[in-house]
Amino acid sequence: MVDLIIIGSGPGGYEAAIRAAQNGLSVQIFESKDLGGTCLNRGCIPTKALLHAGEYVKSKENAKSWGIEFTPNVKVEQIYNKKDAIVGDLRNGIAKLLQKNKVEFIAQRAQISNGTSVVAEGKTYEAKNIIIATGSSPAMPPIEGLKDNPLVLNSDAFLAEPVKCSKLAILGGGVIGVELASFCLDLGMQVSIIEAMPRILPMMDKEISIKLTALLKKQGAEIITNAFLEKVENTDGGLTLYLKDKKPVTAEKLLVAVGRRPNTNDLFLDKAPEMTKGYINVDEKFETSLKNIYAIGDVIGKIQLAHTASAQGLYVADLIGGKNNSVNLDVVPSCVYTSPEIAVVGLTQEAAKEKGIETVTGKYLMGGNGRMMISDSNMGFVKVVAEASSKKIIGAQLMCERASDMVDVFTQAIANQSTVHDLLKHIRPHPTFVEGLTEALENIEGRAIHI
């Protein structure tokens, strides 16, 4: 019997395994697919790799203004090969980390039996504790014409190999939809985004949604909101998508990006923990209704982000190992890797108002930032939300170059309950993108220099 068995080797699973081993626990980790889980193999890393390649293609326009002209010769297969090489290197790195920390990796599908037992390929493994980190998979809504249609893809299929078409429709204007749309637009595809909500990125700051819509349309995207797909028909030229009370949309292929479903089917051979719509219910310590069985990441149906799963996994590994973990699991940044990048954390001004919190805000348009002008990315902003009485930082919304890196400043501030004054105590270097943070913070007091 080992101290801990982990099912799933995504960021939450493998990091929990290593932390538990650091805490002196004996650990086994099971994986039915590829080491690294969805994030590494079918999510975060391959998506960002493709977007990076797209940036090279798009750079030809900016280069022209510097007197540098070239015509990209895009070899999509080579882009995907490079992506696969990066994924492979990272996967090998994780394998070495597990080996170094004496974590036993078992490449088999595991099922839970009798509370503390795991069955894999007919063999039973015993553990004092179990962490479920099985993640999620792309959802396919029950719409006529989608199921088993060779012209309909999910994000897994899109990221696995090049999509050979010139006109792509995307069902879903969330993070996955807009990121993959950006890559396709960079490569010159025609793209139609179909979103049921009134705007794309509906869960984010309204200004971000409006500006991203304008940018995608400028690149040639068709964005159809308040749109409900009723059925899909295959035609000689590809597909016809019939929308309720709107004109049909034609495309060669359809990418479905409408969310994800938890990987809990057949996970339990007998007694299962309490669940809601397939997601596993957990308490504040991530323990399920079954004693000593924990669940983290996408499978619990809260915030479905790799870094959230990682933080939760480390927390549980420390909990089981009797170690203190001071991470604030309520403060989670979220990033979208479009161009420019988008990053948010904490509350928007509107969300704070709904909670009855009186706020003050500071905003800086990044078009006046020297580094932004040099990088030819002259559109974007940094917005900071603070509590009016205490000036404590409670939220930030960024849409600019390096937003995914800069949001960490505000994440740390919210976690530590820092004030605007606290964030203005140090000098930021020049010329840098982070100078925009100072301007936005100073703007709260009406003291910004470059506004």
XYZ file of N, CA and C in Angstrom, residues 204-411:
624
model
N -16.003 38.054 -19.459
C -14.945 39.014 -19.167
C -15.464 40.446 -19.245
N -14.600 41.382 -18.897
C -14.907 42.800 -18.936
C -15.485 43.187 -20.304
N -16.546 43.962 -20.281
C -17.252 44.309 -21.516
C -16.352 45.050 -22.498
N -15.521 45.940 -21.998
C -14.639 46.704 -22.881
C -13.674 45.782 -23.624
N -13.182 44.761 -22.940
C -12.298 43.787 -23.581
C -13.018 43.087 -24.718
N -14.248 42.684 -24.459
C -15.037 41.998 -25.480
C -15.260 42.885 -26.703
N -15.602 44.127 -26.470
C -15.876 45.064 -27.574
C -14.620 45.286 -28.411
N -13.489 45.494 -27.734
C -12.252 45.772 -28.467
C -11.765 44.536 -29.232
N -11.889 43.358 -28.627
C -11.462 42.148 -29.326
C -12.353 41.895 -30.538
N -13.640 42.151 -30.393
C -14.553 42.009 -31.539
C -14.103 42.887 -32.690
N -13.764 44.139 -32.388
C -13.315 45.068 -33.427
C -12.029 44.586 -34.084
N -11.098 44.062 -33.290
C -9.824 43.582 -33.828
C -10.018 42.370 -34.740
N -10.848 41.419 -34.297
C -11.078 40.216 -35.102
C -11.796 40.559 -36.403
N -12.744 41.485 -36.330
C -13.442 41.910 -37.549
C -12.485 42.614 -38.512
N -11.551 43.389 -37.951
C -10.567 44.070 -38.790
C -9.697 43.065 -39.519
N -9.466 41.906 -38.880
C -8.685 40.847 -39.522
C -9.513 40.049 -40.529
N -10.817 40.318 -40.575
C -11.670 39.651 -41.553
C -12.653 38.657 -40.991
N -12.715 38.527 -39.674
C -13.632 37.556 -39.076
C -15.079 38.035 -39.142
N -15.970 37.088 -39.318
C -17.403 37.345 -39.191
C -17.812 36.885 -37.790
N -18.415 37.776 -37.022
C -18.816 37.439 -35.653
C -20.322 37.583 -35.531
N -20.970 36.470 -35.221
C -22.433 36.441 -35.126
C -22.799 36.123 -33.680
N -23.375 37.076 -32.979
C -23.750 36.876 -31.575
C -25.266 36.696 -31.445
N -25.699 36.327 -30.239
C -27.111 35.998 -30.016
C -27.580 34.958 -31.037
N -26.691 34.031 -31.336
C -26.953 33.065 -32.402
C -27.053 31.654 -31.836
N -28.118 30.962 -32.200
C -28.345 29.600 -31.723
C -28.349 28.641 -32.910
N -27.401 27.720 -32.911
C -27.299 26.756 -33.994
C -28.367 25.686 -33.820
N -29.205 25.506 -34.846
C -30.299 24.531 -34.772
C -29.947 23.218 -35.446
N -29.238 23.276 -36.556
C -28.811 22.034 -37.219
C -27.716 22.331 -38.226
N -27.013 21.247 -38.599
C -25.928 21.341 -39.574
C -26.188 20.331 -40.677
N -26.019 20.775 -41.926
C -26.189 19.880 -43.066
C -24.919 19.866 -43.909
N -24.517 18.698 -44.349
C -23.383 18.577 -45.266
C -23.840 18.888 -46.677
N -23.045 19.685 -47.385
C -23.344 20.049 -48.770
C -22.121 19.719 -49.626
N -22.246 19.946 -50.919
C -21.127 19.674 -51.814
C -19.895 20.513 -51.455
N -20.133 21.742 -51.007
C -19.016 22.635 -50.678
C -18.564 22.562 -49.247
N -19.204 21.726 -48.441
C -18.827 21.639 -47.039
C -20.033 21.515 -46.127
N -20.356 22.611 -45.428
C -21.441 22.595 -44.450
C -22.323 23.825 -44.568
N -23.586 23.642 -44.219
C -24.495 24.769 -44.026
C -24.989 24.727 -42.592
N -24.790 25.828 -41.879
C -25.186 25.928 -40.478
C -26.455 26.768 -40.391
N -27.512 26.170 -39.883
C -28.788 26.862 -39.781
C -28.937 27.455 -38.379
N -29.079 28.775 -38.329
C -29.191 29.499 -37.068
C -30.616 29.984 -36.859
N -31.072 29.978 -35.625
C -32.422 30.430 -35.310
C -32.573 31.917 -35.602
N -33.554 32.245 -36.442
C -33.903 33.635 -36.778
C -32.749 34.413 -37.403
N -31.766 33.719 -37.998
C -30.660 34.388 -38.680
C -30.350 33.664 -39.985
N -29.591 34.329 -40.854
C -29.220 33.710 -42.119
C -28.297 32.519 -41.885
N -28.408 31.491 -42.711
C -27.499 30.344 -42.592
C -26.053 30.765 -42.849
N -25.143 30.025 -42.283
C -23.710 30.260 -42.466
C -23.130 29.058 -43.200
N -22.298 29.314 -44.203
C -21.647 28.218 -44.917
C -20.171 28.176 -44.546
N -19.623 26.991 -44.528
C -18.208 26.805 -44.206
C -17.758 25.449 -44.732
N -16.463 25.283 -44.861
C -15.933 23.987 -45.274
C -15.885 23.020 -44.095
N -15.580 23.578 -42.912
C -15.543 22.760 -41.705
C -16.061 23.574 -40.528
N -16.437 22.854 -39.464
C -16.945 23.503 -38.249
C -16.119 23.041 -37.053
N -15.614 24.002 -36.296
C -14.934 23.715 -35.035
C -15.912 23.997 -33.896
N -16.170 22.996 -33.082
C -17.069 23.155 -31.941
C -16.238 23.449 -30.697
N -16.456 24.621 -30.113
C -15.704 25.054 -28.930
C -16.672 25.666 -27.919
N -17.561 24.820 -27.401
C -18.632 25.305 -26.523
C -18.488 24.818 -25.087
N -17.265 24.537 -24.688
C -17.073 24.110 -23.306
C -16.565 22.691 -23.211
N -16.465 22.206 -21.962
C -15.877 20.902 -21.714
C -16.722 20.115 -20.720
N -16.553 18.807 -20.723
C -17.286 17.930 -19.814
C -16.294 17.158 -18.945
N -16.665 16.834 -17.705
C -15.725 16.160 -16.800
C -15.464 14.718 -17.196
N -14.253 14.274 -16.992
C -13.881 12.884 -17.278
C -14.160 12.017 -16.047
N -15.425 11.683 -15.873
C -15.817 10.856 -14.724
C -16.567 9.591 -15.135
N -16.811 9.415 -16.427
C -17.530 8.206 -16.875
C -16.737 6.944 -16.532
N -17.403 6.011 -15.870
C -16.802 4.712 -15.515
C -15.562 4.845 -14.641
N -15.424 5.973 -13.954
C -14.287 6.149 -13.062
C -14.444 5.331 -11.781
N -15.692 5.108 -11.370
C -15.966 4.404 -10.124
C -16.623 3.053 -10.427
N -16.019 2.004 -9.934
C -16.540 0.663 -10.177
C -17.721 0.330 -9.275
N -17.791 0.961 -8.119
C -18.918 0.706 -7.215
C -19.421 2.039 -6.668
N -19.181 2.312 -5.404
C -19.703 3.530 -4.804
C -18.973 4.762 -5.322
N -19.764 5.735 -5.777
C -19.205 6.988 -6.276
C -19.460 8.102 -5.265
N -18.630 9.137 -5.255
C -18.883 10.279 -4.376
C -20.043 11.105 -4.893
N -20.476 12.055 -4.108
C -21.555 12.953 -4.537
C -21.087 13.772 -5.737
N -21.972 13.871 -6.740
C -21.619 14.570 -7.969
C -22.773 15.453 -8.420
N -22.454 16.455 -9.232
C -23.450 17.346 -9.814
C -23.175 17.467 -11.307
N -24.071 16.940 -12.119
C -23.937 16.972 -13.578
C -22.589 16.392 -14.026
N -22.164 15.349 -13.366
C -20.915 14.687 -13.736
C -19.682 15.231 -13.045
N -19.795 16.423 -12.456
C -18.673 17.018 -11.738
C -18.678 16.517 -10.295
N -17.499 16.283 -9.755
C -17.376 15.741 -8.401
C -17.460 16.859 -7.377
N -18.334 16.699 -6.395
C -18.460 17.689 -5.332
C -17.325 17.518 -4.316
N -16.752 18.626 -3.885
C -15.688 18.594 -2.877
C -15.955 19.653 -1.817
N -15.293 19.477 -0.655
C -15.406 20.491 0.387
C -14.264 21.495 0.245
N -14.084 22.347 1.257
C -13.062 23.403 1.165
C -11.644 22.849 1.130
N -11.478 21.585 1.493
C -10.161 20.944 1.438
C -10.037 19.998 0.244
N -10.987 20.065 -0.667
C -11.026 19.266 -1.891
C -11.236 17.781 -1.631
N -11.782 17.455 -0.470
C -12.116 16.070 -0.171
C -13.537 15.795 -0.642
N -13.743 14.649 -1.268
C -15.063 14.262 -1.736
C -15.886 13.721 -0.566
N -17.082 13.252 -0.871
C -17.928 12.666 0.171
C -17.399 11.303 0.624
N -16.410 10.763 -0.107
C -15.749 9.523 0.293
C -14.452 9.876 1.017
N -14.305 9.397 2.223
C -13.156 9.764 3.055
C -11.829 9.420 2.377
N -10.895 10.373 2.454
C -9.531 10.232 1.931
C -9.457 10.163 0.404
N -10.566 10.498 -0.262
C -10.543 10.633 -1.726
C -10.766 12.105 -2.060
N -9.819 12.681 -2.762
C -9.846 14.104 -3.103
C -10.010 14.265 -4.613
N -10.465 15.446 -5.016
C -10.593 15.737 -6.447
C -10.167 17.174 -6.694
N -9.456 17.389 -7.801
C -8.940 18.720 -8.137
C -9.108 18.990 -9.627
N -8.975 20.261 -10.007
C -8.947 20.643 -11.412
C -10.295 20.651 -12.098
N -10.275 20.431 -13.401
C -11.497 20.524 -14.211
C -12.613 19.615 -13.720
N -12.247 18.482 -13.143
C -13.238 17.461 -12.794
C -14.168 17.900 -11.666
N -13.824 19.000 -10.956
C -14.713 19.482 -9.894
C -15.608 20.620 -10.376
N -15.431 21.053 -11.637
C -16.374 21.975 -12.241
C -16.334 23.400 -11.757
N -15.203 23.823 -11.243
C -15.089 25.223 -10.821
C -14.333 25.984 -11.899
N -13.162 26.530 -11.582
C -12.385 27.256 -12.583
C -11.535 26.260 -13.360
N -11.775 26.152 -14.667
C -11.086 25.151 -15.478
C -9.850 25.761 -16.147
N -8.801 25.910 -15.326
C -7.534 26.446 -15.800
C -6.404 25.590 -15.255
N -5.347 25.432 -16.051
C -4.245 24.563 -15.651
C -3.604 25.029 -14.350
N -3.386 26.342 -14.227
C -2.715 26.821 -13.015
C -3.598 26.688 -11.781
N -4.919 26.673 -11.967
C -5.812 26.416 -10.841
C -5.656 24.978 -10.369
N -5.646 24.048 -11.319
C -5.461 22.638 -10.969
C -4.127 22.415 -10.263
N -3.083 23.078 -10.758
C -1.765 22.948 -10.135
C -1.797 23.405 -8.685
N -2.370 24.585 -8.454
C -2.426 25.129 -7.093
C -3.234 24.221 -6.170
N -4.342 23.704 -6.682
C -5.171 22.799 -5.879
C -4.430 21.503 -5.572
N -3.730 20.968 -6.570
C -2.984 19.735 -6.376
C -1.887 19.885 -5.338
N -1.159 20.988 -5.392
C -0.102 21.245 -4.415
C -0.696 21.405 -3.008
N -1.848 22.063 -2.945
C -2.518 22.259 -1.649
C -2.881 20.901 -1.029
N -3.482 20.024 -1.823
C -3.901 18.715 -1.299
C -2.692 17.864 -0.935
N -1.650 17.921 -1.764
C -0.437 17.147 -1.467
C 0.185 17.599 -0.156
N 0.164 18.888 0.110
C 0.680 19.400 1.380
C -0.241 19.035 2.536
N -1.542 19.075 2.266
C -2.512 18.706 3.303
C -2.292 17.255 3.744
N -2.176 16.354 2.779
C -1.970 14.943 3.089
C -0.608 14.730 3.766
N 0.376 15.519 3.334
C 1.717 15.381 3.883
C 1.939 16.115 5.185
N 0.882 16.778 5.677
C 1.006 17.487 6.949
C 1.824 18.760 6.879
N 1.907 19.363 5.702
C 2.673 20.595 5.512
C 1.734 21.789 5.334
N 2.239 22.966 5.649
C 1.455 24.186 5.481
C 1.544 24.667 4.035
N 0.418 25.139 3.510
C 0.375 25.710 2.166
C -0.404 27.010 2.248
N 0.266 28.110 1.958
C -0.330 29.427 2.180
C -0.972 30.041 0.944
N -1.065 29.281 -0.152
C -1.604 29.856 -1.390
C -3.067 30.258 -1.211
N -3.416 31.404 -1.790
C -4.793 31.883 -1.784
C -5.481 31.342 -3.033
N -6.306 30.341 -2.841
C -6.940 29.665 -3.976
C -8.132 30.429 -4.548
N -8.473 31.549 -3.929
C -9.618 32.333 -4.409
C -9.215 33.400 -5.419
N -7.930 33.650 -5.550
C -7.456 34.697 -6.466
C -6.794 34.027 -7.662
N -7.528 33.958 -8.767
C -7.067 33.203 -9.932
C -7.040 34.105 -11.171
N -5.864 34.344 -11.736
C -5.811 35.115 -12.986
C -6.245 34.261 -14.172
N -6.774 34.918 -15.183
C -7.211 34.231 -16.395
C -6.661 34.980 -17.603
N -6.105 34.246 -18.565
C -5.461 34.874 -19.715
C -6.020 34.345 -21.030
N -6.029 35.214 -22.031
C -6.421 34.844 -23.391
C -5.276 35.278 -24.295
N -4.765 34.339 -25.108
C -3.540 34.607 -25.843
C -3.801 35.055 -27.279
N -4.726 35.994 -27.406
C -4.947 36.654 -28.686
C -3.860 37.717 -28.855
N -3.943 38.504 -29.905
C -3.001 39.599 -30.099
C -3.779 40.907 -30.236
N -3.703 41.806 -29.232
C -2.883 41.690 -28.025
C -3.475 40.701 -27.022
N -2.639 40.336 -26.043
C -3.087 39.410 -25.017
C -4.123 40.057 -24.104
N -4.888 39.199 -23.445
C -5.896 39.636 -22.483
C -5.620 38.919 -21.171
N -5.694 39.641 -20.059
C -5.504 39.009 -18.755
C -6.369 39.728 -17.726
N -7.053 38.954 -16.903
C -7.923 39.539 -15.882
C -7.729 38.798 -14.563
N -7.997 39.509 -13.474
C -7.974 38.888 -12.153
C -8.878 39.707 -11.236
N -9.517 39.040 -10.305
C -10.372 39.736 -9.357
C -11.661 40.241 -9.973
N -12.162 41.338 -9.445
C -13.466 41.865 -9.831
C -13.366 42.967 -10.877
N -14.325 43.008 -11.779
C -14.498 44.173 -12.637
C -15.254 45.230 -11.845
N -15.308 46.426 -12.369
C -16.049 47.494 -11.698
C -17.532 47.134 -11.595
N -18.060 46.505 -12.652
C -19.476 46.128 -12.650
C -19.756 45.038 -11.622
N -18.870 44.038 -11.537
C -19.059 42.954 -10.575
C -18.962 43.463 -9.143
N -18.059 44.405 -8.917
C -17.926 44.991 -7.574
C -19.190 45.752 -7.184
N -19.765 46.460 -8.148
C -20.995 47.210 -7.895
C -22.127 46.277 -7.514
N -22.210 45.123 -8.197
C -23.245 44.141 -7.880
C -23.093 43.587 -6.470
N -21.860 43.577 -5.964
C -21.594 43.104 -4.600
C -21.725 44.219 -3.570
N -22.071 45.419 -4.034
C -22.244 46.545 -3.127
C -20.945 47.188 -2.703
N -19.879 46.990 -3.487
C -18.574 47.569 -3.152
C -18.383 48.854 -3.944
N -18.143 49.945 -3.246
C -17.876 51.218 -3.904
C -16.422 51.226 -4.370
N -16.201 51.564 -5.624
C -14.864 51.456 -6.195
C -14.362 52.755 -6.806
N -13.049 52.778 -7.018
C -12.400 53.794 -7.848
C -11.569 53.025 -8.867
N -11.428 53.584 -10.049
C -10.670 52.897 -11.096
C -9.617 53.817 -11.697
N -8.569 53.175 -12.185
C -7.545 53.883 -12.933
C -7.298 53.162 -14.234
N -7.088 53.917 -15.289
C -6.926 53.303 -16.607
C -5.842 54.027 -17.386
N -5.055 53.251 -18.079
C -4.018 53.823 -18.938
C -4.090 53.159 -20.302
N -4.167 53.974 -21.351
C -4.155 53.465 -22.721
C -2.711 53.218 -23.126
N -2.397 51.955 -23.413
C -1.013 51.553 -23.633
C -0.425 52.054 -24.955
N -1.242 52.705 -25.782
C -0.739 53.232 -27.050
C 0.351 54.263 -26.870
N 0.405 54.892 -25.688
C 1.426 55.897 -25.422
C 2.677 55.350 -24.772
N 2.725 54.046 -24.555
C 3.878 53.416 -23.920
C 4.982 53.194 -24.955
N 6.220 53.577 -24.611
C 7.320 53.504 -25.562
C 7.572 52.109 -26.097
N 7.599 51.106 -25.214
C 7.836 49.738 -25.661
C 6.722 49.243 -26.570
N 5.501 49.659 -26.271
C 4.368 49.258 -27.115
C 4.530 49.833 -28.522
N 4.954 51.102 -28.607
C 5.113 51.738 -29.909
C 6.228 51.070 -30.703
N 7.311 50.704 -30.024
C 8.422 50.032 -30.693
C 7.981 48.670 -31.225
N 7.130 47.986 -30.471
C 6.677 46.652 -30.883
C 5.545 46.697 -31.893
N 5.159 47.903 -32.311
C 4.087 48.091 -33.290
C 2.739 47.586 -32.783
N 2.574 47.525 -31.484
C 1.286 47.128 -30.917
C 0.752 48.317 -30.134
N 0.110 49.218 -30.827
C -0.259 50.489 -30.201
C -1.686 50.530 -29.692
N -2.305 49.346 -29.528
C -3.661 49.318 -29.006
C -3.690 48.489 -27.736
N -4.405 48.975 -26.742
C -4.543 48.212 -25.514
C -4.671 49.123 -24.312
N -4.933 48.509 -23.164
C -5.109 49.308 -21.953
C -4.839 48.463 -20.722
N -4.617 49.156 -19.612
C -4.531 48.547 -18.294
C -5.554 49.246 -17.422
N -6.423 48.463 -16.795
C -7.465 49.021 -15.936
C -7.347 48.399 -14.548
N -7.338 49.247 -13.524
C -7.204 48.779 -12.148
C -8.454 49.174 -11.369
N -8.975 48.233 -10.588
C -10.151 48.473 -9.763
C -9.733 48.382 -8.298
N -10.058 49.427 -7.528
C -9.700 49.451 -6.111
C -10.918 49.808 -5.269
N -10.908 49.364 -4.040
C -11.957 49.722 -3.085
C -11.832 51.208 -2.775
N -12.940 51.936 -2.854
C -12.891 53.396 -2.739
C -12.336 53.857 -1.396
N -12.755 53.237 -0.300
C -12.370 53.711 1.033
C -10.918 53.396 1.381
N -10.494 52.174 1.109
C -9.162 51.728 1.531
C -8.122 51.800 0.430
N -8.554 51.962 -0.819
C -7.690 51.908 -2.001
C -7.033 50.529 -2.167
N -7.660 49.515 -1.575
C -7.155 48.151 -1.713
C -7.475 47.639 -3.116
N -6.504 47.017 -3.782
C -6.706 46.480 -5.127
C -7.652 45.293 -5.051
N -8.712 45.312 -5.861
C -9.657 44.193 -5.874
C -9.843 43.605 -7.270
N -9.241 44.217 -8.279
C -9.383 43.672 -9.623
C -8.514 44.397 -10.629
N -8.268 43.741 -11.760
C -7.524 44.362 -12.852
C -7.890 43.690 -14.152
N -7.955 44.488 -15.214
C -8.231 43.974 -16.549
C -7.204 44.577 -17.503
N -6.494 43.726 -18.206
C -5.448 44.173 -19.116
C -5.700 43.633 -20.515
N -5.460 44.481 -21.492
C -5.518 44.047 -22.889
C -4.375 44.748 -23.607
N -3.238 44.066 -23.704
C -2.041 44.674 -24.273
C -0.954 43.615 -24.412
N 0.144 43.986 -25.030
C 1.296 43.101 -25.100
C 1.748 42.728 -23.687
N 2.133 41.478 -23.479
C 2.644 40.958 -22.211
C 1.619 41.002 -21.076
N 0.349 41.093 -21.399
C -0.681 41.149 -20.356
C -0.636 39.911 -19.475
N -0.359 38.745 -20.079
C -0.354 37.500 -19.303
C 0.769 37.476 -18.274
N 1.840 38.228 -18.516
C 2.923 38.326 -17.539
C 2.618 39.411 -16.500
N 2.110 40.545 -16.965
C 1.911 41.687 -16.068
C 0.783 41.485 -15.071
N -0.191 40.632 -15.392
C -1.322 40.441 -14.477
C -0.869 39.856 -13.149
N 0.301 39.229 -13.131
C 0.814 38.648 -11.884
C 0.975 39.698 -10.796
N 1.315 40.928 -11.184
C 1.470 42.005 -10.197
C 0.166 42.214 -9.437
N -0.940 42.227 -10.163
C -2.241 42.467 -9.534
C -2.756 41.233 -8.805
N -2.423 40.044 -9.316
C -2.799 38.814 -8.615
C -2.154 38.789 -7.237
